Coordinates of C-alpha atoms in Angstrom, one line a residue:
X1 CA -13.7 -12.1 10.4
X2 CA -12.5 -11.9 13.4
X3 CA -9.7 -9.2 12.8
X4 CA -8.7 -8.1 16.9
X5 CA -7.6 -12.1 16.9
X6 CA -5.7 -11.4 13.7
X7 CA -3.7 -8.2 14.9
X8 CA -4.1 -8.0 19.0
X9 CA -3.9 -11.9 19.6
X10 CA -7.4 -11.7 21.5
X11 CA -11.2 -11.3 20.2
X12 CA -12.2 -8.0 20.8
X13 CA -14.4 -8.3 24.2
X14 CA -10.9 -9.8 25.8
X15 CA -8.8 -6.7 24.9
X16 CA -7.4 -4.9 27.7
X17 CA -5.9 -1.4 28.1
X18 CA -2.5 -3.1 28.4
X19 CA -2.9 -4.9 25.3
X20 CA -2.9 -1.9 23.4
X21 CA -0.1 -0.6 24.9
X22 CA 1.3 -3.4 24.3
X23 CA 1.1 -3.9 20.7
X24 CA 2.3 -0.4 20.4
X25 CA 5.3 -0.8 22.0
X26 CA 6.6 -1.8 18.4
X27 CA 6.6 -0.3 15.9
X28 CA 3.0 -0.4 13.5
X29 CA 2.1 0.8 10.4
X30 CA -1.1 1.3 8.6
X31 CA -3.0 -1.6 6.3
X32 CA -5.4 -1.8 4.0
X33 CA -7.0 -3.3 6.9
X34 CA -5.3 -1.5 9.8
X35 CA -6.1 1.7 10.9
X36 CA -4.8 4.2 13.8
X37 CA -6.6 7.2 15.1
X38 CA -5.0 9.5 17.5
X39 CA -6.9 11.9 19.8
X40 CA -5.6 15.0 19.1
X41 CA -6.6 18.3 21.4
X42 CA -4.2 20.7 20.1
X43 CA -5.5 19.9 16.6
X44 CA -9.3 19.3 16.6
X45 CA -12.1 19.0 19.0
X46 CA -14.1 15.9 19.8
X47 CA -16.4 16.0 16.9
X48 CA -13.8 16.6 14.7
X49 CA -11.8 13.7 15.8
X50 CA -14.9 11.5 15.9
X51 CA -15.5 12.9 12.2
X52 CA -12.2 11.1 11.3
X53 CA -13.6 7.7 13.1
X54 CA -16.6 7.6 10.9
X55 CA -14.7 7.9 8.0
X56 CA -13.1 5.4 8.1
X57 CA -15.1 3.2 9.6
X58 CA -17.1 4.3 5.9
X59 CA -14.4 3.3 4.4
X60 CA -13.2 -0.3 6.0
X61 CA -17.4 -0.8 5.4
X62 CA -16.3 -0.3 1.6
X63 CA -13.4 -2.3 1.5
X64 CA -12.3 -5.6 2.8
X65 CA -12.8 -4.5 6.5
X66 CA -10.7 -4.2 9.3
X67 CA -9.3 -2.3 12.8
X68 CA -9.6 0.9 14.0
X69 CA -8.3 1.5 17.1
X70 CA -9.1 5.1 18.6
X71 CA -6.9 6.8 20.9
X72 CA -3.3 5.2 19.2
X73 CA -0.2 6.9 19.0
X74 CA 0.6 9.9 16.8
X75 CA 1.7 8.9 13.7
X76 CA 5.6 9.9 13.4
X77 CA 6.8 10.4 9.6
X78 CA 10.3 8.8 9.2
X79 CA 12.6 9.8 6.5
X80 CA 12.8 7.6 3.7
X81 CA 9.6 5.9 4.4
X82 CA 6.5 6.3 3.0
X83 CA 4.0 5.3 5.6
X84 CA 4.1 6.9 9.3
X85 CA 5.1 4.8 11.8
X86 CA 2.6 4.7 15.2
X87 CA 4.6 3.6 18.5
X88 CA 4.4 4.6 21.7
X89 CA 2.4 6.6 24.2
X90 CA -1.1 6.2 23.5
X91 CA -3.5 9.3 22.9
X92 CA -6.7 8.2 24.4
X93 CA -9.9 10.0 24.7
X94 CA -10.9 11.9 27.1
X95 CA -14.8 11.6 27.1
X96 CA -16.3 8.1 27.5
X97 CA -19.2 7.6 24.7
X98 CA -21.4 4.4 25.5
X99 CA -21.6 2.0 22.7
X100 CA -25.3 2.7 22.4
X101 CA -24.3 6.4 21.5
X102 CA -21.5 5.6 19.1
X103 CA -23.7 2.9 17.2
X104 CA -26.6 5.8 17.0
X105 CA -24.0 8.1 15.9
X106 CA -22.4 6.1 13.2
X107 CA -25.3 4.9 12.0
X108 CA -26.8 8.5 11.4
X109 CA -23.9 9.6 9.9
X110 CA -23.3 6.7 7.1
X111 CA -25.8 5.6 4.2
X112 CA -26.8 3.4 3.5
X113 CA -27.2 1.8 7.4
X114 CA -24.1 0.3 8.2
X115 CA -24.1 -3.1 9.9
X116 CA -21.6 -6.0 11.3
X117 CA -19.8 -2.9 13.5
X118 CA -18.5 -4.2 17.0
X119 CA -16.9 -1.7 19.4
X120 CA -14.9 -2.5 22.8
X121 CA -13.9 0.2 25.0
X122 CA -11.0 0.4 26.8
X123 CA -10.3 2.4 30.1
X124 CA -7.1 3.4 32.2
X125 CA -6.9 6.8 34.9
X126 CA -10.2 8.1 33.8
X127 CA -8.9 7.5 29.7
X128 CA -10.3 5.5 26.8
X129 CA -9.4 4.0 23.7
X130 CA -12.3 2.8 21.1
X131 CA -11.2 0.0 19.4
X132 CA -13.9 -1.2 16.6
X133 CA -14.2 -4.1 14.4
X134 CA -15.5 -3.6 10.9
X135 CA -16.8 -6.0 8.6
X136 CA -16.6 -6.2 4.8
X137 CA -20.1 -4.8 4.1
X138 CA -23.3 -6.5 1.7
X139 CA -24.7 -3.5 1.6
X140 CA -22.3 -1.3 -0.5
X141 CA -21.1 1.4 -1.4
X142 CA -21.9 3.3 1.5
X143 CA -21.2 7.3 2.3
X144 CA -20.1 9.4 4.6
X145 CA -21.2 13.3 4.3
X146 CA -22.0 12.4 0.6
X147 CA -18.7 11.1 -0.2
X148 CA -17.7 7.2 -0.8
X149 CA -14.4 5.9 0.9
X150 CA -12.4 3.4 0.5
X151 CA -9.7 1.7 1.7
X152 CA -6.5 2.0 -0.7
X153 CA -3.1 2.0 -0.3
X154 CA -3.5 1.8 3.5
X155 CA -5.1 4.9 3.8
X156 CA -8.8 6.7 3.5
X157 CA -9.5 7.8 0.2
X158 CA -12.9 8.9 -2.0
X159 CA -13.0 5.8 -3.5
X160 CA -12.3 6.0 -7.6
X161 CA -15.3 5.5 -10.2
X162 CA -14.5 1.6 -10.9
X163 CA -14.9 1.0 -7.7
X164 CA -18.3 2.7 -6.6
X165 CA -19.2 1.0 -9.8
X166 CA -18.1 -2.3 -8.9
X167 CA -19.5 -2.2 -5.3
X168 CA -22.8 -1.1 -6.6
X169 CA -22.4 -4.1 -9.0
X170 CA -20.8 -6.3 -6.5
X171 CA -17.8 -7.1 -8.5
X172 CA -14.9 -7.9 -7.0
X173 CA -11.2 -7.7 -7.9
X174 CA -8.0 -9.3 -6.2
X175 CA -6.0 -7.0 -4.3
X176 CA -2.7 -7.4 -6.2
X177 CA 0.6 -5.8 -4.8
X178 CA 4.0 -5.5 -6.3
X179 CA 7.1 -4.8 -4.4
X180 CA 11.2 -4.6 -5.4
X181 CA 14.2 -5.8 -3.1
X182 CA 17.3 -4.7 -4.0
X183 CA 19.2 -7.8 -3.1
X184 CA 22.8 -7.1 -3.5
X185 CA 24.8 -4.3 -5.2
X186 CA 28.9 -5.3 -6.5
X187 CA 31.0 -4.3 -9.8
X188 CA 34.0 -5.5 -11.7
X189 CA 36.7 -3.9 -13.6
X190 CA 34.0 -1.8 -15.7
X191 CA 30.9 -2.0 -14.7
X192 CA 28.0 -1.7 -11.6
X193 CA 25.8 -4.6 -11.1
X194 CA 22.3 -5.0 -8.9
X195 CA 20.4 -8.1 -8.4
X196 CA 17.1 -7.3 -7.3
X197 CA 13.9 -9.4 -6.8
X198 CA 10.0 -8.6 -7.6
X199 CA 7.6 -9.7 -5.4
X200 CA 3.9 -10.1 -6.3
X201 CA 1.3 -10.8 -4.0
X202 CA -2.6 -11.6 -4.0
X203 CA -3.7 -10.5 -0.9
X204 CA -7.8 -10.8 -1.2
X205 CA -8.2 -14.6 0.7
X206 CA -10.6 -15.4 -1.2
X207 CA -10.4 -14.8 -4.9
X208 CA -7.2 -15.8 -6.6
X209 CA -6.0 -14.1 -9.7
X210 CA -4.7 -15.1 -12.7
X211 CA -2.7 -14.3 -16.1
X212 CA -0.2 -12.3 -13.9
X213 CA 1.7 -9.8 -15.8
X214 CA 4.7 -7.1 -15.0
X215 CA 6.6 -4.3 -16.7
X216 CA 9.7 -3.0 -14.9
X217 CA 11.4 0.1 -16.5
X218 CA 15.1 1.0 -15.8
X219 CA 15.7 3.8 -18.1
X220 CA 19.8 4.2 -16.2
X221 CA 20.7 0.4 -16.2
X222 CA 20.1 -2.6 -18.7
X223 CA 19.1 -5.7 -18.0
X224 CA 21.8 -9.0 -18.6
X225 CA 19.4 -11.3 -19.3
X226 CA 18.5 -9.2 -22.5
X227 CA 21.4 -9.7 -24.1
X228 CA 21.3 -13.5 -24.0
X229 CA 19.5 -14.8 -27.0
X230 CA 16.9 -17.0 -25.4
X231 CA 15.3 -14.5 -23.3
X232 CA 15.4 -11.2 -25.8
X233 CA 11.7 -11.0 -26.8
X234 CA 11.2 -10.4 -23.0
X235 CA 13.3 -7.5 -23.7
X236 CA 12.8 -4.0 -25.2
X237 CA 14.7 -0.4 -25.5
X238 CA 17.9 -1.6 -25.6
X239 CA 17.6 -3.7 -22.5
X240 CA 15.7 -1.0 -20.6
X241 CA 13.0 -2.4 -19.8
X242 CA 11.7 -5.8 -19.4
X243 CA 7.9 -7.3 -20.2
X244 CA 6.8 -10.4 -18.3
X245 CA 3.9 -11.4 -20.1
X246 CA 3.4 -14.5 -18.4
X247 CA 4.8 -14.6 -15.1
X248 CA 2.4 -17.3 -13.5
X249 CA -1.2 -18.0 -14.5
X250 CA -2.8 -18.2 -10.5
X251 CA -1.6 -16.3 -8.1
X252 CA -3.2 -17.2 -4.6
X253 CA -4.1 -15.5 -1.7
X254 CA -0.7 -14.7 0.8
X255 CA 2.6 -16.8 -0.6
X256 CA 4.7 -14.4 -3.3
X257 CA 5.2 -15.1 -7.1
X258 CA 9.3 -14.1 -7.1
X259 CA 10.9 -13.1 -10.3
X260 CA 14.6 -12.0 -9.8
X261 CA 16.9 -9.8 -12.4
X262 CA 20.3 -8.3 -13.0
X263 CA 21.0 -5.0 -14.2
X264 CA 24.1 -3.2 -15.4
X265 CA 25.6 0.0 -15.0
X266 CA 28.5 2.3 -16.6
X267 CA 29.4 4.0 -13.9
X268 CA 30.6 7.0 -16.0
X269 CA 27.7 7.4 -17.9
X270 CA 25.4 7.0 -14.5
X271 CA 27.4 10.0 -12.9
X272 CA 27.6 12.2 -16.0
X273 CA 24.3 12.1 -17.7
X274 CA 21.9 10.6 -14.6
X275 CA 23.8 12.0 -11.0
X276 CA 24.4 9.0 -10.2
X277 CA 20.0 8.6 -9.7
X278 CA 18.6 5.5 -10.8
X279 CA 14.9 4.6 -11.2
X280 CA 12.9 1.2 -11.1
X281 CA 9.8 1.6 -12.5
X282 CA 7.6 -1.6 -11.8
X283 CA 3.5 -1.9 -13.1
X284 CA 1.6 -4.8 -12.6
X285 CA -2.3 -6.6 -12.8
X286 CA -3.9 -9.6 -13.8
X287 CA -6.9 -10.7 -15.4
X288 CA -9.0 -8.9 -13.1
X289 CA -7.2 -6.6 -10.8
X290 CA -6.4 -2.9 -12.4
X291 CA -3.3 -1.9 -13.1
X292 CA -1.0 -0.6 -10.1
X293 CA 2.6 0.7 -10.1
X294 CA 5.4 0.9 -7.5
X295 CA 8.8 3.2 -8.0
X296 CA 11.6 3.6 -6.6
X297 CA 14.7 6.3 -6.8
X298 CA 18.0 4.9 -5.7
X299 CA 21.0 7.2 -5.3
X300 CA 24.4 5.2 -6.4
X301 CA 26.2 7.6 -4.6
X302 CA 25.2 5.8 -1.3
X303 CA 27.1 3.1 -2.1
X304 CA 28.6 1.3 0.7
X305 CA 31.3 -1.5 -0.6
X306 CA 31.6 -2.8 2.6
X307 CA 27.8 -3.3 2.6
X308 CA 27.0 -5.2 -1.0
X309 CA 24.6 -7.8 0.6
X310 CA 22.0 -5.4 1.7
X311 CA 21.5 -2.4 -0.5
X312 CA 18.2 -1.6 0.6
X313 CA 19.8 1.7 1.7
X314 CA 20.1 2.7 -2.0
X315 CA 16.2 3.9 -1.9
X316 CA 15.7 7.2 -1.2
X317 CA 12.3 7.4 -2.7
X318 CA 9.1 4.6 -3.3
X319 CA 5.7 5.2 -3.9
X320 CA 4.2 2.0 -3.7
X321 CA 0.8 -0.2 -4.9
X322 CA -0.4 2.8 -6.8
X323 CA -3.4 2.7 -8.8
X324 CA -2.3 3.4 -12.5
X325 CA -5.5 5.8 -12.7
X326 CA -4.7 7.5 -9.2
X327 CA -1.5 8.2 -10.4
X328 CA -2.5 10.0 -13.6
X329 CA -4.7 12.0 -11.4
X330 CA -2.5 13.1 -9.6
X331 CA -0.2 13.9 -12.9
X332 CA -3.2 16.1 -14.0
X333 CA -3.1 13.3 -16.7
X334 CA -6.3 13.9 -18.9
X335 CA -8.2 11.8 -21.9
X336 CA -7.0 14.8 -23.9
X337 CA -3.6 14.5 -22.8
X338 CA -3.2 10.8 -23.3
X339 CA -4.8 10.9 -26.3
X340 CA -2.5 14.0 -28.1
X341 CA 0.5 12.4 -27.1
X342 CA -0.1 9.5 -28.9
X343 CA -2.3 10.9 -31.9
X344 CA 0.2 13.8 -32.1
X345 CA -3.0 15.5 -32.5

C-alpha cells in the first residue's frame, strides 16, 4: 500500500524536504498507521534514537503497516487531549545514513527478516529526515531485542498474547473503534438533558465485521428511551445503562454505524452525591474483533448556556479504543480477582 500517497499526497521517491514541512504545518497526530519520531540530542544519542526507529518499524511490520517519518516535530501534550499533537519545526538528523546501511541495520536488528521496507531521505542545510514506508508483513510476528510490537491505540506496544498468537496463526481481526459525541447539552424546569451520538467504525479495509454490539454505562444520568415501553429490554439498572445487542449485523471498512441517545439529569442529586462529574462508559466488539472500551469524564460544572449546541467542552477526561484486556492490566486485574468477585470466593 502505498501509504506516503495516502498521508503526504506524493509516493515516497517524490517527497521533498518542503513537503514535510509542509504537512506539519498543521497540526498531526499519531495512527495506528502513522507514526512521528523526533531527533532528540538533549535526550538520547543517535543509537538510542535509531533504537526507537526500529521499533517501530517492528511494530508497523506487525500490524497493518504504515509511516514513519524520522526527524518530525516534538510531540507537544495538550491539556485535555489524549494523544500529543506534532506541529511545527522539524527535528531532523544530523548524520546522513545511506539506505544500504539502514536496510543492514534494520534487518540485523528484527527477526524474523523483515521485508517490503522502503526508505527516502530527505535533506535541507546539511539536515535529514528518514521517512519509511512499512508494509503489513507475511512473515509475522516479528521481534525487536526479543520483544513483539504492535501497533495499538496509535502507539508502540509489546503486542498482547492473542495477538502473537493470532499473527503466528495468521488470524486476523477487524480493527473496531468506538467513539462518543456529545451533541448538545439543554434543561427544563427540573431537569439536565444530553443528546449524545456513538460512533462505531471498522477500520481494517479489507475484512468487514459483523454481529456489532455495544454497552454504554451512565451510572449519574438515565437514559429516556428506557422509560418508554417499547425499547425497555434494551435497558437495565434503572435506566443506567443501555445494551445494544444488535446494533447492525456488517459493519464495513470506513463509513460509521451511528446510534444516538438522551440522558437525564437531576441536577441536585448530580451536585450533591456525584460533584457535578459524570461518566460515559462505552464497550464494544463484534463477532471477531475483542472487546475495547472508550470513557469519558464530563464536568457539569462547565456548563456554558450560551453554548448548548457544542458541549464537547464538557470532557475533561477520555481514554479511548482500549483493549478490554489492556485495561485490566493496567487495573492489576487478575483471574483470581475476577473470579472472587463473582464467586464471592
Amino acid at each position: 500500500m502505498n501509504y506516503s500517497e495516502n498521508y503526504l499526497g506524493k509516493s515516497l521517491t517524490d517527497l521533498q524536504y518542503t513537503d514535510i514541512e509542509t504537512f506539519f504545518g498543521e497540526e498531526q497526530e499519531e495512527t495506528n498507521r502513522l507514526e512521528f519520531k523526533s531527533y532528540s540530542v538533549a535526550h538520547s544519542n543517535f543509537n538510542e534514537n535509531i533504537e526507537g526507529v526500529i521499533r517501530g518499524i517492528c511494530a508497523f511490520l506487525n500490524s497493518d503497516g504504515g509511516l514513519l517519518i524520522w526527524g518530525a516535530p516534538e510531540g507537544i501534550k495538550i491539556v485535555g487531549r489524549q494523544e500529543k499533537v506534532f506541529l511545527g519545526e522539524l527535528s531532523p538528523v544530523p548524520e546522513l545514513k545511506e539506505k544500504d546501511w539502514l536496510i543492514n541495520k534494520i534487518s540485523d536488528s528484527i527477526t524474523p527478516l523483515p521485508v517490503g521496507i522502503n526508505i527516502h531521505t530527505l535533506e535541507k542545510n546539511g539536515s535529514y529526515v528518514y521517512v519509511f514506508e512499512i508494509q503489513k508483513s507475511k512473515y509475522s510476528p516479528h521481534q525487536f531485542k526479543n520483544t513483539y510490537f504492535a501497533r495499538l491505540d496509535g502507539q508502540n506496544k509489546p503486542a498482547p498474547h492473542y495477538l502473537i498468537e493470532a499473527l503466528f496463526k495468521k488470524i486476523t481481526f477487524p480493527r473496531i473503534e468506538g467513539f462518543i459525541k456529545p451533541d448538545k447539552i439543554f434543561r427544563d424546569e427540573t431537569n439536565y438533558y444530553l443528546d449524545l451520538t456513538i460512533f462505531l467504525f471498522n477500520f481494517s479495509e479489507l475484512q468487514n465485521e459483523e454481529d456489532v454490539s455495544f454497552r454504554l454505562v451512565c451510572p449519574q444520568g438515565i437514559f429516556t428511551k428506557s422509560q418508554i415501553h417499547q425499547y425497555q429490554n434494551m435497558y437495565s439498572y434503572g435506566g443506567h445503562q443501555l445494551i445494544h445487542k444488535e446494533l447492525i449485523k456488517v459493519l464495513h471498512f470506513g463509513w460509521p454505524n451511528i446510534h444516538t441517545e438522551r440522558l437525564k439529569f437531576i441536577p441536585d442529586d448530580l451536585l450533591d452525591n456525584h460533584q457535578n462529574k459524570v461518566e460515559l462508559l462505552l464497550s464494544f466488539g463484534g463477532k471477531y474483533s475483542p472487546l475495547k472500551s472508550s470513557d469519558y469524564k464530563l464536568n457539569f460544572a462547565n456548563i456554558d448556556w450560551n453554548n448548548q449546541d457544542d458541549p464537547n467542552y464538557l470532557i475533561v477526561e477520555l481514554n479511548e479504543n482500549i483493549l478490554l484486556s489492556e485495561l485490566q492490566r493496567k487495573l492489576n486485574k487478575t483471574r483470581e480477582d475476577t473470579l472472587k468477585s463473582l464467586l464471592k470466593r
